[in-house]
XYZ file of N, CA and C in Angstrom:
492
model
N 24.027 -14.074 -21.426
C 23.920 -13.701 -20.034
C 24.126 -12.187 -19.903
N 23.269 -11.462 -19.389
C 23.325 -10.140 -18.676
C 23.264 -9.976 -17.051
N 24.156 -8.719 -16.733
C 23.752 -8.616 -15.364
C 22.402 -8.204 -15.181
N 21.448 -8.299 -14.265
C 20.250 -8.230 -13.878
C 20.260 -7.320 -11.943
N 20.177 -6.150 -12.498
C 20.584 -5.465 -11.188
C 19.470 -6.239 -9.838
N 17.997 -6.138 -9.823
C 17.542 -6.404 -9.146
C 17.443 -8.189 -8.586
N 18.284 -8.787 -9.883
C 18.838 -10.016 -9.154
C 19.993 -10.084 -8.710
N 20.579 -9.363 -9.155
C 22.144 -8.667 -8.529
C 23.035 -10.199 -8.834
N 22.907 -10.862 -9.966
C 23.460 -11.822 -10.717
C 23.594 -11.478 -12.495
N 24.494 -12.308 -13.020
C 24.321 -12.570 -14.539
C 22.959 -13.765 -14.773
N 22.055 -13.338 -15.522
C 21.178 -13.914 -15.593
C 21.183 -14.565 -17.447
N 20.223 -15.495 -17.591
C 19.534 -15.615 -19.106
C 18.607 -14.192 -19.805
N 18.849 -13.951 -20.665
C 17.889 -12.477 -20.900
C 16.831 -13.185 -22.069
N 15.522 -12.393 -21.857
C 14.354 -13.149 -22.960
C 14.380 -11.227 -23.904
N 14.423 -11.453 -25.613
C 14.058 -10.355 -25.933
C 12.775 -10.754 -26.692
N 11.652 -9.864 -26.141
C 10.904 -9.538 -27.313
C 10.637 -9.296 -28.437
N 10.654 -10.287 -29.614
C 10.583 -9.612 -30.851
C 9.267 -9.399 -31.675
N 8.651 -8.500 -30.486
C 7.587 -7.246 -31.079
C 8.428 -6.208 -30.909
N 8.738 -5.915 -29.782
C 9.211 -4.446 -29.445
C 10.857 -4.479 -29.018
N 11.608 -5.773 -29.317
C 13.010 -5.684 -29.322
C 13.190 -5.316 -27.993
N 12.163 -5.457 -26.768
C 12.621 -5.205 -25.476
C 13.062 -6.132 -24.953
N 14.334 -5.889 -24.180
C 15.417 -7.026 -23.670
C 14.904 -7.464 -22.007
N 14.669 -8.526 -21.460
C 14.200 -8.437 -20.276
C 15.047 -9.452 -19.676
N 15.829 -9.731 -17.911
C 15.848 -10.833 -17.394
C 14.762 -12.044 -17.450
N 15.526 -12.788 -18.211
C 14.891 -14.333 -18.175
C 14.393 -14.730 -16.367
N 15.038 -14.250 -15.400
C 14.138 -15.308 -14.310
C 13.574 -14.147 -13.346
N 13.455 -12.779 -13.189
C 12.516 -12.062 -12.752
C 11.981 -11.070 -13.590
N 12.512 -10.901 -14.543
C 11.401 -10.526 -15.741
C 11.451 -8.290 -15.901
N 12.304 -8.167 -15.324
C 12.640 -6.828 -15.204
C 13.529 -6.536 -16.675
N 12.999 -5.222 -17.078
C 13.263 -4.698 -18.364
C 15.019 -4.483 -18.001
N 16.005 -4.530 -18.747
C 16.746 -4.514 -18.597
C 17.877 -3.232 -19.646
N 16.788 -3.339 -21.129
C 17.236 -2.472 -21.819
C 16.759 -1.124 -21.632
N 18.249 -0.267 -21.181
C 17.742 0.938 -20.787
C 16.994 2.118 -22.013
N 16.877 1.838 -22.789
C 16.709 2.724 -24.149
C 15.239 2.342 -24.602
N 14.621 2.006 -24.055
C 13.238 1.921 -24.626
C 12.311 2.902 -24.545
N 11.760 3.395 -25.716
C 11.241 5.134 -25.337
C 9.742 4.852 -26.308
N 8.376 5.664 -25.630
C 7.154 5.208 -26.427
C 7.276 6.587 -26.567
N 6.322 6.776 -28.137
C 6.184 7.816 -28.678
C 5.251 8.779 -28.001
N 4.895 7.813 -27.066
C 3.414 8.588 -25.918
C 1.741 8.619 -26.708
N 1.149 8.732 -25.545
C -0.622 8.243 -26.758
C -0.955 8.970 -27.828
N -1.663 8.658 -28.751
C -1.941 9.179 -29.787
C -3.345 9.054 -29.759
N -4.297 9.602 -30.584
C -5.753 10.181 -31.017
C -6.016 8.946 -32.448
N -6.599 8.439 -33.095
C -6.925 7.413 -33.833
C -8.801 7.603 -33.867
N -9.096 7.392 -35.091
C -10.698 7.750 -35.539
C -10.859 6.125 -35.401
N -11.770 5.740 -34.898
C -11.920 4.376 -35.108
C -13.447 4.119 -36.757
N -14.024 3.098 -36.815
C -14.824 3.151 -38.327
C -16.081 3.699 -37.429
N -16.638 4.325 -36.729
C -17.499 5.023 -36.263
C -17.435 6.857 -36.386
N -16.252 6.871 -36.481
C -15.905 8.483 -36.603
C -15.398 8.598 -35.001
N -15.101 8.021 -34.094
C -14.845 8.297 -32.705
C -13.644 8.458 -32.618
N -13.186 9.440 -32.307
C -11.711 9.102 -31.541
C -11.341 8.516 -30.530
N -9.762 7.256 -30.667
C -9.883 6.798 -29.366
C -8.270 6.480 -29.164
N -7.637 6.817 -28.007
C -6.755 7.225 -27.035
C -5.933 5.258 -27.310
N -4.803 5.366 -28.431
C -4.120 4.701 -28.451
C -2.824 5.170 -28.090
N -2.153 3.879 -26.960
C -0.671 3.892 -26.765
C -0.162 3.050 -25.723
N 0.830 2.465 -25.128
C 1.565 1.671 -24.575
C 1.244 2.136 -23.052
N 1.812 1.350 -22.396
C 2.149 1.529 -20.959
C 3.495 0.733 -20.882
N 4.515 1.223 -20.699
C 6.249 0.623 -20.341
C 5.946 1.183 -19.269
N 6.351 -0.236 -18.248
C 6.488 -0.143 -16.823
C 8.051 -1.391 -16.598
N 8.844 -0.399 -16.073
C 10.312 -1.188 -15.645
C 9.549 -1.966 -14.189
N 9.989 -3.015 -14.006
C 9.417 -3.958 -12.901
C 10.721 -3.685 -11.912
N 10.712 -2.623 -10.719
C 11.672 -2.166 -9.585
C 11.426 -3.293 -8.370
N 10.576 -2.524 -7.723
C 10.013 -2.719 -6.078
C 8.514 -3.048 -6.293
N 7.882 -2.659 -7.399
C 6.256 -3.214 -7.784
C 5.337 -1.909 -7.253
N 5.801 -1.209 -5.778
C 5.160 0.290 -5.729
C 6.238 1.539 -5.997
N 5.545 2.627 -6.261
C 6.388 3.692 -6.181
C 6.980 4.279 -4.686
N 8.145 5.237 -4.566
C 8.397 5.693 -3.713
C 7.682 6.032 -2.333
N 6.235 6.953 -3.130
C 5.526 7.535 -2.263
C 4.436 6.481 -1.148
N 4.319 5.593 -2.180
C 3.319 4.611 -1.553
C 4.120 3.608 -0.288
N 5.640 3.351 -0.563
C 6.808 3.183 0.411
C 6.557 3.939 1.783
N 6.865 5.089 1.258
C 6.596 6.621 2.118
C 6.210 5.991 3.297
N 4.385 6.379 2.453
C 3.274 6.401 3.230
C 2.756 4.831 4.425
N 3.481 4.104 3.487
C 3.605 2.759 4.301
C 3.927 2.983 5.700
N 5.422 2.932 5.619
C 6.098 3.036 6.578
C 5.499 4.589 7.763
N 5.164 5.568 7.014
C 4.625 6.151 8.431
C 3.465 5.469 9.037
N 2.624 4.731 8.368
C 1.687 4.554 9.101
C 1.940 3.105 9.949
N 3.221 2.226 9.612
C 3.660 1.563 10.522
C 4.447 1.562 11.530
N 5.338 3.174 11.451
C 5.667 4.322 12.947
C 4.510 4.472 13.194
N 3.661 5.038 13.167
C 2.362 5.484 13.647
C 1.646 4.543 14.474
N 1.508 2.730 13.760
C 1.240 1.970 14.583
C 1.927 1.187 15.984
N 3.215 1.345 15.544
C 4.762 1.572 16.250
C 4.341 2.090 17.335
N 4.393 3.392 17.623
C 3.980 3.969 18.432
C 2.507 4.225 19.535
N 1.749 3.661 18.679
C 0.730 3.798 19.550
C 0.972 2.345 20.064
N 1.050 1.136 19.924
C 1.508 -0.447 20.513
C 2.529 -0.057 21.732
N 3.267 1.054 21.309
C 4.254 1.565 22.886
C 3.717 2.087 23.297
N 2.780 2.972 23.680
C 2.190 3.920 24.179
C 1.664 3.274 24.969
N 0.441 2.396 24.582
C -0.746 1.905 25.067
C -0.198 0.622 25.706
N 1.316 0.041 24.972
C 1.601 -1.343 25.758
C 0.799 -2.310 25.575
N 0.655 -2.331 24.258
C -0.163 -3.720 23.388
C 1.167 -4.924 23.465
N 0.585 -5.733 23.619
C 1.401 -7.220 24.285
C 0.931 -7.737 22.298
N 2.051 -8.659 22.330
C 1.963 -9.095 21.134
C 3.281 -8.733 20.216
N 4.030 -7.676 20.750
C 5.210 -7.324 19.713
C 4.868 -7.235 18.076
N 5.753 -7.848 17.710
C 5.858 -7.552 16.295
C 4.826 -8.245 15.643
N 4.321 -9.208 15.874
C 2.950 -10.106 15.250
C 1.968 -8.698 15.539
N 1.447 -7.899 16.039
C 0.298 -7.192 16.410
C 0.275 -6.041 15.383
N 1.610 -5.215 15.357
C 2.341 -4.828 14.594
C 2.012 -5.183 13.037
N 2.584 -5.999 12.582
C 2.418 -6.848 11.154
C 0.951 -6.837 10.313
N 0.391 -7.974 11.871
C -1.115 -7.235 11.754
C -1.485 -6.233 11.052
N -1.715 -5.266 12.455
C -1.963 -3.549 12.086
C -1.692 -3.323 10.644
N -0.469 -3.517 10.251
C 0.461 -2.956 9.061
C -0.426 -3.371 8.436
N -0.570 -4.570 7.944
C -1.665 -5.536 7.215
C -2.842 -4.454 6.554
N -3.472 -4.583 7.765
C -4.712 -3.675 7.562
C -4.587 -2.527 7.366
N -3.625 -1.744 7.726
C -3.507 -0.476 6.722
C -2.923 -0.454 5.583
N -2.105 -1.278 4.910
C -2.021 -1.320 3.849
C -3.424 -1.908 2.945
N -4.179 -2.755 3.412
C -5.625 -2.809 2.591
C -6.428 -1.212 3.015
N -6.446 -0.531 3.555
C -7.230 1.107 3.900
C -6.337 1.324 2.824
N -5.068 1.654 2.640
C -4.290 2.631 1.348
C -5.111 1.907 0.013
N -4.803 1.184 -0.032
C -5.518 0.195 -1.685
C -6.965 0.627 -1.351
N -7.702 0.584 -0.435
C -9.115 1.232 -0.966
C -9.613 2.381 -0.360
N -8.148 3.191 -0.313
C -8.416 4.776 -0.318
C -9.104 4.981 1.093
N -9.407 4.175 2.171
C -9.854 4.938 3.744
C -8.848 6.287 4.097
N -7.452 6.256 3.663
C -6.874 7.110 4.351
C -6.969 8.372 3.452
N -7.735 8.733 2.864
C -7.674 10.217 1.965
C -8.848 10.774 2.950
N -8.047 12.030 3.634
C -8.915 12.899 4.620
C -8.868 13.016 5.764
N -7.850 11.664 6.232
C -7.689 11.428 7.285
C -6.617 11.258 7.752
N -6.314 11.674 8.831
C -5.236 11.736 9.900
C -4.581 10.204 9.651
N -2.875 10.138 9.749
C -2.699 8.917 9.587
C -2.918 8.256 10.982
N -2.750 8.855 12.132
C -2.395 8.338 13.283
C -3.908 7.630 13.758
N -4.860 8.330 13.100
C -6.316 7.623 13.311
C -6.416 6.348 12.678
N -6.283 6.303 11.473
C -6.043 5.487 10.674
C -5.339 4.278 11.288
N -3.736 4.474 11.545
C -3.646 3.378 12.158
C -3.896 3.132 13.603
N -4.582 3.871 14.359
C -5.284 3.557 15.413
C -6.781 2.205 15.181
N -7.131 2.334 14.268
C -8.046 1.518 13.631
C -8.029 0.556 13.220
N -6.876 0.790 12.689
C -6.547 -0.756 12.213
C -5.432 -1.555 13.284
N -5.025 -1.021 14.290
C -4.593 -1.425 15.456
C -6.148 -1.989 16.384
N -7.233 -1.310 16.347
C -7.559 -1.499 16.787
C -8.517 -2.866 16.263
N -8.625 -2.882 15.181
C -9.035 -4.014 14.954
C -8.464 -5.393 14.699
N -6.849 -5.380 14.716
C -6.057 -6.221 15.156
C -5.811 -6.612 16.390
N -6.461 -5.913 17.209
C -6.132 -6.292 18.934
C -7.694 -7.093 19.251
N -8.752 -6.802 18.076
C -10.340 -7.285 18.342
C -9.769 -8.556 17.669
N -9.523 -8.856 16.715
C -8.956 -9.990 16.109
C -8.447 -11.001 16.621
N -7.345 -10.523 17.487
C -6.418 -11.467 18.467
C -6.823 -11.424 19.790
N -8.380 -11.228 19.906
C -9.002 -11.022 21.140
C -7.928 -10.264 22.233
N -7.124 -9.533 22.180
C -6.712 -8.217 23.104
C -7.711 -7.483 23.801
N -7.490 -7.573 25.364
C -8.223 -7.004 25.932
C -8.482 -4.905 25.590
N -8.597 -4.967 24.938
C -8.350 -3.515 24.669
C -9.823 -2.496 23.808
N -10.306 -1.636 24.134
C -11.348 -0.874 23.947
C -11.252 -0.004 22.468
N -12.330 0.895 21.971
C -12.135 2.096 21.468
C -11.832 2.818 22.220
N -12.401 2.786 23.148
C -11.841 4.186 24.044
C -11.061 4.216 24.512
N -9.853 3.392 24.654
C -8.893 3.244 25.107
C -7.674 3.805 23.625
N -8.099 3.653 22.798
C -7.056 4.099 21.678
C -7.702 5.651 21.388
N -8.660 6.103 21.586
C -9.312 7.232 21.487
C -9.014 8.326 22.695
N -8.544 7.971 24.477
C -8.244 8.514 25.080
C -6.340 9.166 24.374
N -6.045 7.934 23.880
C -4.513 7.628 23.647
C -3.995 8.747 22.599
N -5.507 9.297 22.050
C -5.035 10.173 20.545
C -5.608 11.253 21.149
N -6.516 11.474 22.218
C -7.202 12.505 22.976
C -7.789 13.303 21.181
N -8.883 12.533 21.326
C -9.806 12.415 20.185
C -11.105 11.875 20.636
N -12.337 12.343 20.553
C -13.778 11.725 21.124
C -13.823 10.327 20.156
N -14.629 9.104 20.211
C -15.016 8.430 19.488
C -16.210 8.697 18.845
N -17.124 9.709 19.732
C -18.105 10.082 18.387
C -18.113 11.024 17.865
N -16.958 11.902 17.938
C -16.535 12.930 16.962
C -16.021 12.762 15.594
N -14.578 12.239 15.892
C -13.652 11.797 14.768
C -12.831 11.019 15.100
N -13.182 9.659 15.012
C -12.908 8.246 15.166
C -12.829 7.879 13.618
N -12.340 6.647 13.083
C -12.529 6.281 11.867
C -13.750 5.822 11.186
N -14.218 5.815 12.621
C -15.707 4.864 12.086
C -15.817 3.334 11.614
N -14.903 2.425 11.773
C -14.743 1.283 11.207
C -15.804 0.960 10.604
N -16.600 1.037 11.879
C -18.179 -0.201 11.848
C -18.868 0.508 10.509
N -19.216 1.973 10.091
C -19.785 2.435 9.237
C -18.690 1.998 7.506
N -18.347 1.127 7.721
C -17.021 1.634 6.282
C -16.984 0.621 5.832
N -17.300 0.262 4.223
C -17.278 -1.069 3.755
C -16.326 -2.243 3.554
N -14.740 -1.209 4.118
C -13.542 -2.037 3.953
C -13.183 -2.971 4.709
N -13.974 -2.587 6.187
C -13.955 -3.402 7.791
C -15.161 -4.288 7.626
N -16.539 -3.849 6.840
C -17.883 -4.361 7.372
C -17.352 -6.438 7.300
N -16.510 -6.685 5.947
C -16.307 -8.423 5.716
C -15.488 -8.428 6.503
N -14.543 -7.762 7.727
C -14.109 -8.660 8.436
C -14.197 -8.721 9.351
C-alpha cells in the first residue's frame, strides 16, 4: 500500500516491470517520483532514414494543463456575464451548456484569433437556439456593441457548428 495523493488514500500500487514505474493500482497515476527519460534520440532505420525515437512520461494530474484550466474558466466568466447582462432565464443549465460548447471551439481551435467574449457569445448563443430561448444574434451583438456582419463568429460559416 502507498499513499496516492490524487486519491488522497493508501492505495494497492501496480509496478511496471518494463520500466520499474510504480503507479496507483485504482486511478492509475504515476506515483514514483524519480522517473527521468533520456529524451528523443535520432536512430537510422534499414533504409538509411533517420527516425525520432523516445518516450512520452505523462504523470496523470487533472488530465489538462494549467493553461487550458485558465482559458476554460474565462470563457465561462465571459459566458457568466453576458447570461447577466442580457438576463438569459435558464441559470446554471444555460450556462453549462454554453461552457459545453466552448470547450468543443478550444479542442478544435475556433478560439485562436478571436476575442474570447465573442466566442462565448456564440456559443451562448447557440445554446439559447438549442433550448429554443427567445433570443436573437442581434441581440448578443448589440450586447458586445459589435456589428453581426462585421465581426461576429460566424457560426453558420464554421465546420464545428455546421453538425449541430
Amino acid at each position: 500500500m502507498v499513499f496516492c495523493g490524487h486519491c488522497q488514500d493508501d492505495c494497492p500500487y501496480v509496478k511496471d516491470p518494463d520500466n520499474g514505474i510504480i503507479c496507483c493500482g485504482i486511478c492509475g497515476k504515476v506515483l514514483d517520483p524519480n522517473i527521468y527519460d533520456d529524451g528523443p534520440s535520432f536512430v537510422k532505420d534499414s533504409s538509411g532514414q533517420s527516425r525520432l525515437r523516445g518516450s512520452i512520461i505523462k504523470a496523470i494530474e487533472d488530465g489538462c494543463s494549467i493553461s487550458r484550466e485558465r482559458t476554460e474558466a474565462k470563457g465561462r466568466d465571459e459566458i457568466w456575464q453576458i447570461v447577466h447582462g442580457l438576463h438569459v432565464s435558464g441559470g446554471d443549465d444555460i450556462i453549462c451548456t454554453a461552457h459545453n460548447f466552448y470547450k468543443l471551439a478550444l479542442d478544435n481551435s475556433f478560439t485562436k484569433g478571436r476575442q474570447t467574449s465573442h466566442v462565448a457569445a456564440a456559443c451562448l448563443y447557440i445554446a439559447c437556439r438549442r433550448g429554443e430561448k427567445p433570443y436573437l444574434l442581434i441581440d448578443f451583438s448589440d450586447y458586445l456593441h459589435i456589428s453581426v456582419f462585421a465581426k461576429f463568429c460566424y457560426s453558420e460559416n464554421t465546420q464545428l457548428f455546421k453538425s449541430l
